[in-house]
XYZ file of C-alpha atoms in Angstrom:
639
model
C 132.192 58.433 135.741
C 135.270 57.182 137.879
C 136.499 59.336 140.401
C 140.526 59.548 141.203
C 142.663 59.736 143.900
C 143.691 63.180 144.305
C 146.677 61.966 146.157
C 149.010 62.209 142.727
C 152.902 62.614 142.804
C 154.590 65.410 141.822
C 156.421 63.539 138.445
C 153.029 62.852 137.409
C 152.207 66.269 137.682
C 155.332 67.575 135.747
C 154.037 65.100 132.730
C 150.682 66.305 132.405
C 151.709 69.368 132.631
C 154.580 68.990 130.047
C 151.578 67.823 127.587
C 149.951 71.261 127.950
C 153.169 72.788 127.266
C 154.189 70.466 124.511
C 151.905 71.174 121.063
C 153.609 67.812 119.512
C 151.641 65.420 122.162
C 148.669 64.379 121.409
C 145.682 65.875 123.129
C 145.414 65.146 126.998
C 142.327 62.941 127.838
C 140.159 64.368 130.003
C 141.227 61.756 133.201
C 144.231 63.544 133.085
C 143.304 67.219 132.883
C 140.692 65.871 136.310
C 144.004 64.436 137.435
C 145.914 67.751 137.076
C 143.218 69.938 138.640
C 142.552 67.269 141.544
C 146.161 67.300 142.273
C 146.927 71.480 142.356
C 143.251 72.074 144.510
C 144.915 69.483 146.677
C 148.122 71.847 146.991
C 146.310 74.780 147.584
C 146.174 76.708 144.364
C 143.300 78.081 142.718
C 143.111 77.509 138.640
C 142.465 80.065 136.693
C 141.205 79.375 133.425
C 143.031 82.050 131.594
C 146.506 80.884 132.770
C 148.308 78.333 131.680
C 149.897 75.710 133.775
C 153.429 75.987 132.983
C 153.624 79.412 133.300
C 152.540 80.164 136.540
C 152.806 78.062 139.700
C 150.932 80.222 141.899
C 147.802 80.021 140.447
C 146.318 81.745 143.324
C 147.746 85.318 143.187
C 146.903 85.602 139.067
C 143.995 88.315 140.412
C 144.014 90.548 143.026
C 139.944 89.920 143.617
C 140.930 86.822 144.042
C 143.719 86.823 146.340
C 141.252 88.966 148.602
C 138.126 86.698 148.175
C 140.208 83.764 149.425
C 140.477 86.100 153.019
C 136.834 86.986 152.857
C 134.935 87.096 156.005
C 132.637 83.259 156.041
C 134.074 81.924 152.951
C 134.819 78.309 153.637
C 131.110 78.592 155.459
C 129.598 79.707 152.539
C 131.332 77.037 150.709
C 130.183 74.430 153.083
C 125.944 75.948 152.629
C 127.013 75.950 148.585
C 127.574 72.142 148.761
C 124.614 71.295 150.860
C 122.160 73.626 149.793
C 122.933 74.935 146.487
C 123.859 78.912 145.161
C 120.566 80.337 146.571
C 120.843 79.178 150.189
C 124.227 80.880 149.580
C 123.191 84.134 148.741
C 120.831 84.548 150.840
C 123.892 83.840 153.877
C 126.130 86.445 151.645
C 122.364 88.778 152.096
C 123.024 88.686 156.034
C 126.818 89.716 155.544
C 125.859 92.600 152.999
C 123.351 94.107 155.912
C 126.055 93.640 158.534
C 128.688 95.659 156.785
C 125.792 98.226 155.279
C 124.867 98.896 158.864
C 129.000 98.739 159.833
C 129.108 101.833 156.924
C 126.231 103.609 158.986
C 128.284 103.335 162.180
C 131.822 104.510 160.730
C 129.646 107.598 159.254
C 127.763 108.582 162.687
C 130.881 107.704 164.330
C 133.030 110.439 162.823
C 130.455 112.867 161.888
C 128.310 112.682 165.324
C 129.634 110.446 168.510
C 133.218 111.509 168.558
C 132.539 115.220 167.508
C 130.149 115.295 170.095
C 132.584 113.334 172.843
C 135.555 115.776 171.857
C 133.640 119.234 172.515
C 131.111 119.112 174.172
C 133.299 119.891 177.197
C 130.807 122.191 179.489
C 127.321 120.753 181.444
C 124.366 122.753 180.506
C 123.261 125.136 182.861
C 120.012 127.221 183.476
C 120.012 131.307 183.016
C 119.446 132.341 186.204
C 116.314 134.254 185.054
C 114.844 131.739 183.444
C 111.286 129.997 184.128
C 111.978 127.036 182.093
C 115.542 124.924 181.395
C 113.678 121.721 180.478
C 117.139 120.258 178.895
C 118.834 120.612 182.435
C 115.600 119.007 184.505
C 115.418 116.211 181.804
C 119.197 115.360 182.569
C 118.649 115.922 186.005
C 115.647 113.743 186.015
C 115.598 110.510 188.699
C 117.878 107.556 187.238
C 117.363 105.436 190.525
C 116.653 101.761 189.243
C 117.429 98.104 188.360
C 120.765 98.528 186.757
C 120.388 95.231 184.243
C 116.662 95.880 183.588
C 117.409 99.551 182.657
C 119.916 98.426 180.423
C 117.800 96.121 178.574
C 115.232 98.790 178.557
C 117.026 101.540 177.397
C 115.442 103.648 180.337
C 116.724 105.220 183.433
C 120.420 105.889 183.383
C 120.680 104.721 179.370
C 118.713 107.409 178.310
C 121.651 109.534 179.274
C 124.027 107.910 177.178
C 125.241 108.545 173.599
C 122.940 105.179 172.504
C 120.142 107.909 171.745
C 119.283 111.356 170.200
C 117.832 112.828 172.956
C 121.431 113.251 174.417
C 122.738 114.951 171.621
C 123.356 118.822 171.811
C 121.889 121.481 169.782
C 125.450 122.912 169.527
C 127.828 125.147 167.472
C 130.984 124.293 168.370
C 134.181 126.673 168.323
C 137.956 125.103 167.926
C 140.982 126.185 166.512
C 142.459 123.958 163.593
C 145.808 122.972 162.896
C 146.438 125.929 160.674
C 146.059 128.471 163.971
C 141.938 129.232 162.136
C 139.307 129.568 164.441
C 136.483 126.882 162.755
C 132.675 125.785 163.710
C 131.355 122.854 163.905
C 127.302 122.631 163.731
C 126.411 119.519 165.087
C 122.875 119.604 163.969
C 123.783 120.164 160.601
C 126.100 117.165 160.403
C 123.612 115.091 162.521
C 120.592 115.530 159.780
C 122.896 115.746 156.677
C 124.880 112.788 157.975
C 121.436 110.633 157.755
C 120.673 112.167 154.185
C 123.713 110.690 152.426
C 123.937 107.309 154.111
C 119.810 107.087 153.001
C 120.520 108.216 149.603
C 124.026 105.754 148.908
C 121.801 103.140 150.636
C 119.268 104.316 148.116
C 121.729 103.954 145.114
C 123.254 100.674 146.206
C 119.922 99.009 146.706
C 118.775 100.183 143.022
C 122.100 98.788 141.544
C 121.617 95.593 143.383
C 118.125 95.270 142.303
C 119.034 96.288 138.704
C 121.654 93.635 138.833
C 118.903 90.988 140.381
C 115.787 91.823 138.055
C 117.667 90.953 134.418
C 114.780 89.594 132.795
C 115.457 85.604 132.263
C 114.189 85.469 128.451
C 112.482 82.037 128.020
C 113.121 81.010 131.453
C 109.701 78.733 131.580
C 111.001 76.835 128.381
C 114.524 76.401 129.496
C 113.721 74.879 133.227
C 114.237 71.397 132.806
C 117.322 72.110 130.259
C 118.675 74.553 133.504
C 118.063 71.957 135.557
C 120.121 69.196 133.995
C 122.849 71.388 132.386
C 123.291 73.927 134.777
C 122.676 72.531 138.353
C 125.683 70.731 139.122
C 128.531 72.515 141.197
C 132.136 71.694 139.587
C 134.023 72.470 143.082
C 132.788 69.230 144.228
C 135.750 67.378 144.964
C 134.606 64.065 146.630
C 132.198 61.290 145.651
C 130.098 61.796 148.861
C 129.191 65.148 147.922
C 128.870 64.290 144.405
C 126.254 61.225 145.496
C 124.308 63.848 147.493
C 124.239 66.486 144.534
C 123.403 63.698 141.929
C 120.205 63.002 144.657
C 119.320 66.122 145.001
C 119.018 66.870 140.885
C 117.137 63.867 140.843
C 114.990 64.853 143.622
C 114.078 68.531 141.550
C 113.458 66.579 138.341
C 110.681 64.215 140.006
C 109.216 67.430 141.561
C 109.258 69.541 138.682
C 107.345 66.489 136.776
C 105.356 65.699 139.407
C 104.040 69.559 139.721
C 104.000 69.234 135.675
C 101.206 66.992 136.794
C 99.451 68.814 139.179
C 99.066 72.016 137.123
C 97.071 70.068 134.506
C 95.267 68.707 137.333
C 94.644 72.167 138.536
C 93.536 73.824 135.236
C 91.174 71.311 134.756
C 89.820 71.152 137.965
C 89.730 74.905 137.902
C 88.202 74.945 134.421
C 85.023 72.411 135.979
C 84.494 74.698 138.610
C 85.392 77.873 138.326
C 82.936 80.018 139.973
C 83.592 77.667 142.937
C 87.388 78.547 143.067
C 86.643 82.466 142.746
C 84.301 82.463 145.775
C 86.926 80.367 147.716
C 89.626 83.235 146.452
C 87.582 85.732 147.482
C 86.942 84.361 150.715
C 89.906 83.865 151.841
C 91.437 87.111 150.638
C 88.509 88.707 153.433
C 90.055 86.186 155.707
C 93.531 87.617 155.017
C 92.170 91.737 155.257
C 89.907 90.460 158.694
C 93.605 88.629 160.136
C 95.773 91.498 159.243
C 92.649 93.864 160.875
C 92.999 91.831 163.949
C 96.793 91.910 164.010
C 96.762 95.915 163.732
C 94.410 95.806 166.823
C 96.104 93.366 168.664
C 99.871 95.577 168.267
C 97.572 99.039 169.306
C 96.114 97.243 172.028
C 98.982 96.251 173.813
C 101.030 99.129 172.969
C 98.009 101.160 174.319
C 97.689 99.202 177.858
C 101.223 98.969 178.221
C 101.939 102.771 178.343
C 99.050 103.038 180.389
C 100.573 100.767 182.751
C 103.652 102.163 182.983
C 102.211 106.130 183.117
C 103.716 107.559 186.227
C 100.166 107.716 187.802
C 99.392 104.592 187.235
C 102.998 103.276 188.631
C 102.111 105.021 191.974
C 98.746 103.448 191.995
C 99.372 99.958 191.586
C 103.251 99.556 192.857
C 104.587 98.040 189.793
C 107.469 95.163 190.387
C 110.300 95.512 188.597
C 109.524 92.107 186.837
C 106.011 94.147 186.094
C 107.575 96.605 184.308
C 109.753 94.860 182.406
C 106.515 92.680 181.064
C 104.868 95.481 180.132
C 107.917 97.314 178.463
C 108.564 94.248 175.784
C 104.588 93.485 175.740
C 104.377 95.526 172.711
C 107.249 93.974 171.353
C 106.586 90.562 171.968
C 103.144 90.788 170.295
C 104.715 92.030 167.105
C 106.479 89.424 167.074
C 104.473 86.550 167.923
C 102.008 87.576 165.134
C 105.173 87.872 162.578
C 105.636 84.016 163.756
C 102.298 82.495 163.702
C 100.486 84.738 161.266
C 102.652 82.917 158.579
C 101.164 79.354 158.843
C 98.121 80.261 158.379
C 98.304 82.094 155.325
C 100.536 78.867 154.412
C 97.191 76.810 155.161
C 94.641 79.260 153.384
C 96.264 79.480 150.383
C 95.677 75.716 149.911
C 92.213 76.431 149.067
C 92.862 79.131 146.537
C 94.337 76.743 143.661
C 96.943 78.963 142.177
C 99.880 77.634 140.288
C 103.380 77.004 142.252
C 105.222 80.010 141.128
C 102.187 82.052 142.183
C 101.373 80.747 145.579
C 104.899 81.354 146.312
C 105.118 84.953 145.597
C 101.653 85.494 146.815
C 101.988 84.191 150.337
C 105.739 86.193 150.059
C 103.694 88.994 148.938
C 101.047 88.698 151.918
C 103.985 88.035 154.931
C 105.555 91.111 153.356
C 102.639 93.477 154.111
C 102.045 91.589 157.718
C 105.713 92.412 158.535
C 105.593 96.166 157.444
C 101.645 96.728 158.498
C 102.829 95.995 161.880
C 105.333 98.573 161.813
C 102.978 100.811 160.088
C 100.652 99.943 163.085
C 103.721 100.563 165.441
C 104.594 103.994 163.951
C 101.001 105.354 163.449
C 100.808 104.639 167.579
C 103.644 105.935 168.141
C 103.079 109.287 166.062
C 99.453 109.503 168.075
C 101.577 109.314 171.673
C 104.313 111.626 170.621
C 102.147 113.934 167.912
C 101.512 116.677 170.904
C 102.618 119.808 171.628
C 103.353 120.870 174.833
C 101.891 124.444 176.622
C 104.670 127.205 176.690
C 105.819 126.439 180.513
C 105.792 122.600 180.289
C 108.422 120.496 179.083
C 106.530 117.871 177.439
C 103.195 116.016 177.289
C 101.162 113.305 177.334
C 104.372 111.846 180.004
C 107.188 112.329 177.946
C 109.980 114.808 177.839
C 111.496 113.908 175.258
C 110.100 111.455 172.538
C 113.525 111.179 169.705
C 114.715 109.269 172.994
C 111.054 107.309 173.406
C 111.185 106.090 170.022
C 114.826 105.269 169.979
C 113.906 103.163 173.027
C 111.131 101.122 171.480
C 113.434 100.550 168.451
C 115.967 99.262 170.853
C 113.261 97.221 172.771
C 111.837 95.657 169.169
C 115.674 94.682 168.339
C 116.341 92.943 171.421
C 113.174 91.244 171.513
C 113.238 90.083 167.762
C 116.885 88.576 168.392
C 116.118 86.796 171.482
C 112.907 84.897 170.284
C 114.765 84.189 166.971
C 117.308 82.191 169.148
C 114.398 81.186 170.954
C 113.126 80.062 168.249
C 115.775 78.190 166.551
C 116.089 76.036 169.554
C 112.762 74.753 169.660
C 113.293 73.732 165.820
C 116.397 72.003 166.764
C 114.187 69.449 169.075
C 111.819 69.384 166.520
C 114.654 68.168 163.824
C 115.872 65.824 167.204
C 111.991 64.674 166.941
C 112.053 64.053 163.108
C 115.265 61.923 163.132
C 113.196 58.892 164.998
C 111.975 56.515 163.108
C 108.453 57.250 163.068
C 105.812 58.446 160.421
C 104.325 61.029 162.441
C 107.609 62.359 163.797
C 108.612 63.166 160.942
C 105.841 65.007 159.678
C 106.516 67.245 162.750
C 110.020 67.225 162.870
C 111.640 67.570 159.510
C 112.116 71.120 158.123
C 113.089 72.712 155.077
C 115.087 76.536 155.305
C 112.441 78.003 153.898
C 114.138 81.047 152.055
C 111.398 83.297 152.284
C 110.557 83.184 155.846
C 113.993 84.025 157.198
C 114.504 86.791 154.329
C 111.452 88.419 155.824
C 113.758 87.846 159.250
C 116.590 89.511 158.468
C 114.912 92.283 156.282
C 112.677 93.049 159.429
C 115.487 93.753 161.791
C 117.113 95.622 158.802
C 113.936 98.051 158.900
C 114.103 98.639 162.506
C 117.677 99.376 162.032
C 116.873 101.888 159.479
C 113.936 103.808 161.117
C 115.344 103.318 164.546
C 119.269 104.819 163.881
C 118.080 108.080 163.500
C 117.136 108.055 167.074
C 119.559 105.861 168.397
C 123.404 106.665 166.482
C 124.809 103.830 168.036
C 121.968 101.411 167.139
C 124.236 100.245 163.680
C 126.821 99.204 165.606
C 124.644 96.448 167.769
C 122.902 96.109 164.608
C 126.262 95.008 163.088
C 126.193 92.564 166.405
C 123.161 90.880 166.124
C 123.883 90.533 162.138
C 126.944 88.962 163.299
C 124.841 86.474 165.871
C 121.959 86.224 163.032
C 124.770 84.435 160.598
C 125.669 81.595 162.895
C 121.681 80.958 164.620
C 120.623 80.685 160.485
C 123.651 79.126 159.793
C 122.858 76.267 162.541
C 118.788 76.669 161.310
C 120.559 75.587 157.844
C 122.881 72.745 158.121
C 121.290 71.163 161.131
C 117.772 72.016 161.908
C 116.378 71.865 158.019
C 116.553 68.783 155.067
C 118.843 69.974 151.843
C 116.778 71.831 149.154
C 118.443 72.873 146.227
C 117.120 77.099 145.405
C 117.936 79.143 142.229
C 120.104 81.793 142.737
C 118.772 84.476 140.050
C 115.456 84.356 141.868
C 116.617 84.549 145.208
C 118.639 87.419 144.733
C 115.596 89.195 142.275
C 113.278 88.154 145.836
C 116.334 89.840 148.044
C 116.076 93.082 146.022
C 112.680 93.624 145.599
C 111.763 92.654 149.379
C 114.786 95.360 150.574
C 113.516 98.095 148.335
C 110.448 97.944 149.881
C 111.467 97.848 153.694
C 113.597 100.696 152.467
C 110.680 102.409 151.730
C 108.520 101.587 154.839
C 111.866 102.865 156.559
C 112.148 106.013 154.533
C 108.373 107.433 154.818
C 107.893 107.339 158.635
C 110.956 109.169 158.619
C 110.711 111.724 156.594
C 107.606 112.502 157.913
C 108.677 112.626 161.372
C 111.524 114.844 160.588
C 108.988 117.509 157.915
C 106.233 116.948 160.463
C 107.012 116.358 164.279
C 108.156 119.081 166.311
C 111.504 118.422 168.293
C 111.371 117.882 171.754
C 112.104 121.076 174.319
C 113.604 118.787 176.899
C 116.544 117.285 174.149
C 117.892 116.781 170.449
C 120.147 118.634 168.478
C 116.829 120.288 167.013
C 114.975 121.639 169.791
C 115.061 125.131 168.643
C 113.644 124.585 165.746
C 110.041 124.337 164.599
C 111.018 121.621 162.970
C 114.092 119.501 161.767
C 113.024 120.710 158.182
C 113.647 123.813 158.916
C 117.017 123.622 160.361
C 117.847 121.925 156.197
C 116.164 124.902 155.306
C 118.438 127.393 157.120
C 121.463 125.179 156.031
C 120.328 125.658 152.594
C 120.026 129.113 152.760
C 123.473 129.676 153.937
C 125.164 128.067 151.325
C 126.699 130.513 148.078
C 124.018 131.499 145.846
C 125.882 129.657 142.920
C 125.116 126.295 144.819
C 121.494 127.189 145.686
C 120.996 127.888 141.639
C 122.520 124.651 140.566
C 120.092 122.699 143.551
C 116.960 124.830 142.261
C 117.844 123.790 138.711
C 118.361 120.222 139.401
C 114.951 120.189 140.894
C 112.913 122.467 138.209
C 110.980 120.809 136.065
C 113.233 121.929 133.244
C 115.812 119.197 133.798
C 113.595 116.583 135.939
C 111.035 116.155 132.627
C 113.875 115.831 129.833
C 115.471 113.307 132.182
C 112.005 111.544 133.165
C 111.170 111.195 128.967
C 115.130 109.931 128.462
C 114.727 107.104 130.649
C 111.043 106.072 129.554
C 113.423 106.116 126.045
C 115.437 103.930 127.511
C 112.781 101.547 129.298
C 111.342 101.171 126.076
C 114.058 100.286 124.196
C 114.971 97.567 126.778
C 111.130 96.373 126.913
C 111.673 96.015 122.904
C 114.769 94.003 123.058
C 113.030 91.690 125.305
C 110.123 91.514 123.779
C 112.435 90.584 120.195
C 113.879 88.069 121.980
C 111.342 86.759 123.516
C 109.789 86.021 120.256
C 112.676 84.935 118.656
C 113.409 82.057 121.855
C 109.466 81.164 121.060
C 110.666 80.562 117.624
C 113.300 78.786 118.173
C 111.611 76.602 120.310
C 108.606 75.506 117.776
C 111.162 75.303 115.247
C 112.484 72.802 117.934
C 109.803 70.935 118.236
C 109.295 70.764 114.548
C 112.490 69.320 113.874
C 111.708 67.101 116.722
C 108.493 65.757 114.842
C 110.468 65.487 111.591
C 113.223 63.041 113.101
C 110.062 60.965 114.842
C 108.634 60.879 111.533
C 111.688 59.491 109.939
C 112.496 57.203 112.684
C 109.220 56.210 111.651
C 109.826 55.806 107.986
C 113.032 53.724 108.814
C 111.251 51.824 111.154
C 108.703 50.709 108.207
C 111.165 50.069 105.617
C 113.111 48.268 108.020
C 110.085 45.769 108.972
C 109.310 45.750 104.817
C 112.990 44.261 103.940
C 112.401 41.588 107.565
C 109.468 40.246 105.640
């Protein structure tokens, strides 16, 4: 194919266009329709195939999605991944801008409904009855804020605790104002604060299950259509020069020898695995031990140091052993830093073990996706279950808190905020050292480039970016203001993957319906590692005496449960009805109705693309048989 100038004049233009408009020319060739199109991308318009040419000169304002997806934040970088790494690489960039703006939604919503209530009336400083025995709120804000002012900041200790970054600040408040209409109004903070929470969880809920509905359509005869994908459906048609058209042509041809060449290798595999079979299941089983001992040893390793690190920072210990401010910060991120060290290294070697297994490609993928999954969220499941043992206490009638903490909403916000920081940095960290590893794989060397070149392996920084999106989950309800450096470090986490992409890693071309079905189904299930801690922290734990908007109650539950009860009986019927079991089961048995009617339709089609495909191959035999025939006859008449 010969590729043309798009430098075209404008009276060549006008004809081409006058051929569209004219039904007496003959057809236009399709030189000149590339022509055309070359010549109006060059002028900055955007075709629209349901326009035609002549009738609209500014193709690019034919739809308003349009107009606003040209101004859409990281376009032309998106663009730019598109045409080196292909539609999946893509959406997994578009994945990092969907968290930043889901946890941008999370700030706007605490924002308005919590910070700026809170900022506009709170307007008087607690004070303790003078007859009272115990005012633990006013000694906790009176507490000692004497320290290192950058390491407290980084710490979210001494005079940040006392700042509207965490819950333990908040007020458990009624507030009285006067609106604009002259009515005296209320304004329960800690009903807003825990209701607030609800419906961001349950539209992140909704939004997640639409996504993942959108991701998981069922690709019917995908195994039999791969190569035909492949060749038909790989190339991008926004390619507009012949160096990027070289490098996509390289990189279809590059997929096509590796989907032969693992073609190969699975017949290798089955009969390899067919000749020794019991020797492959021991292997299996042995390493899946090695995988339950590693994960073991991880859980231990995150208790341990969150264990020694408290201890080391308990105040008796501090007075013992004159900790350093250096010291303490160590032991602060220790915790931290060992979670994520293990979430780094743990990796290759479940890369390395599942060598030995002998499971197809598509398999070992999802299973080692499958296995850094449950390292990821074990070792917050580790992380919560010690943090639920240090804070799961309660304290006698005239103390203010126990086992060294006054008030532990504000402890947890503060490892949350300790985890962030630390996971950022060492992923900066981190993509430095791979960029003088790619330096290292650009010499001309064998072994330097076995240690040096990279691929962007799609799963690992998924898991990345999913992590922190966890954290950010579990950890806002302790911290408000948490989204908002979320929506920060999202922000960062674009441009250090971005530079991870384009110049740490070597092309590879990924599919974008199984990226974003991998997106989905990863998310839903941080979502749900989120979600349970939570919810059992706010049934469960009781509040703090020392701080939160909930310290009077027994437990957050119940202050949902006194909400509840206030509201008109009329609205406390239509709740109980929605959850009786007289709407919840003839809802449950309409949608295994409709799960089974989809399940049919794919399983029709299904066997109708299997039929289609022997019928195929029949046809296929048929014309070889012929060519056969002709072949014959043809020799016959030679002779």
């Amino acid at each position: 194919m010969q590729y043309v100038n798009n430098d075209t004049g404008a009276d060549d233009e006008d004809d081409i266009a006058n051929h569209f408009n004219d039904p007496r020319k003959e057809a236009v060739s399709m030189w000149m329709k590339i022509k055309l199109r070359n010549s109006l991308l060059n002028r900055g318009y955007e075709l629209d195939s349901n326009r035609s040419v002549g009738n609209n000169r500014n193709l690019s304002s034919t739809s308003p999605s349009k107009f606003f997806r040209r101004f859409s934040l990281w376009r032309k970088h998106f663009d730019l991944i598109e045409d080196e790494f292909g539609n999946g690489t893509k959406a997994y960039f578009v994945l990092i801008r969907w968290l930043m703006f889901l946890n941008l939604f999370q700030f706007v919503l605490y924002l308005f409904f919590i910070v700026v209530p809170f900022v506009v009336l709170e307007v008087d400083e607690p004070k303790c009855p003078a007859n009272a025995t115990n005012c633990c709120l006013v000694d906790y804000l009176n507490a000692d804020n004497n320290g290192n002012y950058f390491l407290d900041f980084i710490q979210g200790s001494g005079y940040m605790e006392k700042t509207l970054l965490f819950q333990g600040f908040y007020r458990n408040s009624v507030y009285e104002y006067e609106s604009i209409d002259g009515k005296t109004r209320y304004y329960n903070l800690p009903f807003f604060y825990v209701w607030t929470t609800i419906a961001y969880f349950f539209i992140c809920l909704c939004i997640i299950v639409y996504e993942a509905s959108q991701g998981f359509k069922v690709q019917i005869g995908d195994s039999l259509l791969t190569y035909s994908k492949l060749v038909f459906a790989s190339w991008n048609y926004s390619i507009r020069t012949t160096e990027k058209a070289s490098k996509r042509s390289a990189d279809v041809r590059k997929n096509l020898e590796e989907l032969l060449v693992n073609d190969c290798t699975e017949t290798t595999r089955k009969k390899y695995i067919k000749s020794n079979y019991n020797k492959v299941v021991t292997i299996r089983v042995v390493v899946n031990i090695l995988v339950v001992v590693i994960l073991a040893a991880v859980s231990f390793g995150i208790f341990t140091a969150f264990v020694y690190s408290n201890n080391q920072l308990s105040p008796v210990d501090r007075e013992i052993f004159h900790l350093s401010d250096v010291m303490r910060f160590v032991y602060e991120y220790l915790p931290s830093v060992v979670i994520y060290l293990s979430n780094a290294i743990i990796p290759f070697l479940f890369q390395g073990l599942i060598r030995f297994e002998q499971y197809s490609a598509t398999f070992t993928i999802r299973l080692n996706l499958l296995r850094m999954v449950i390292l990821r969220m074990f070792s917050l499941c580790v992380l919560y279950a010690t943090l639920y043992a240090k804070i799961n206490c309660v304290p006698g009638e005239l103390e203010c808190g126990c086992n060294d903490i006054l008030c532990w909403e504000t402890f947890v916000g503060q490892q949350m905020y300790k985890l962030t920081l630390t996971t950022f940095a060492l992923q900066l960290l981190t993509t430095i050292i791979n960029y003088l590893r790619s330096l290292v794989g650009k010499l001309n060397h064998k072994f330097a480039k076995t240690i040096g070149e990279q691929s962007f392996d799609i799963s690992n920084h998924v898991l990345d970016v999913v992590y922190l999106q966890t954290i950010a989950w579990f950890g806002s309800y302790y911290a408000p203001l948490l989204p908002a450096i979320f929506v920060i470090v999202f922000f960062c986490m674009f441009y250090i993957k971005k530079f991870a992409c384009l110049v740490n890693s070597v092309p590879t071309i990924h599919q974008t319906t199984e990226t974003h079905s991998m997106f989905m189904s990863v998310i839903l299930v941080s979502f749900m590692f989120a979600l349970g801690p939570l919810g059992l922290s706010i049934s469960e734990l009781q509040p703090s005496k020392s701080c939160s908007p909930f310290k009077d109650f027994a437990t957050t539950w119940d202050m949902v449960i006194k909400a509840f009860n206030s509201l008109p009986k009329i609205v406390q019927n239509i709740l109980f009805f929605l959850s009786s079991t007289a709407f919840t089961l003839p809802v449950f048995i309409i949608l295994c109705c409709i799960i089974y009617y989809k399940i049919a339709v794919i399983s029709a089609n299904s066997s109708r693309i299997k039929k289609l495909h022997e019928t195929l191959l029949a046809r296929k035999e048929d014309n070889n048989f012929i060519k056969k025939k002709k072949r014959m006859i043809h020799e016959q008449r030679r002779f």
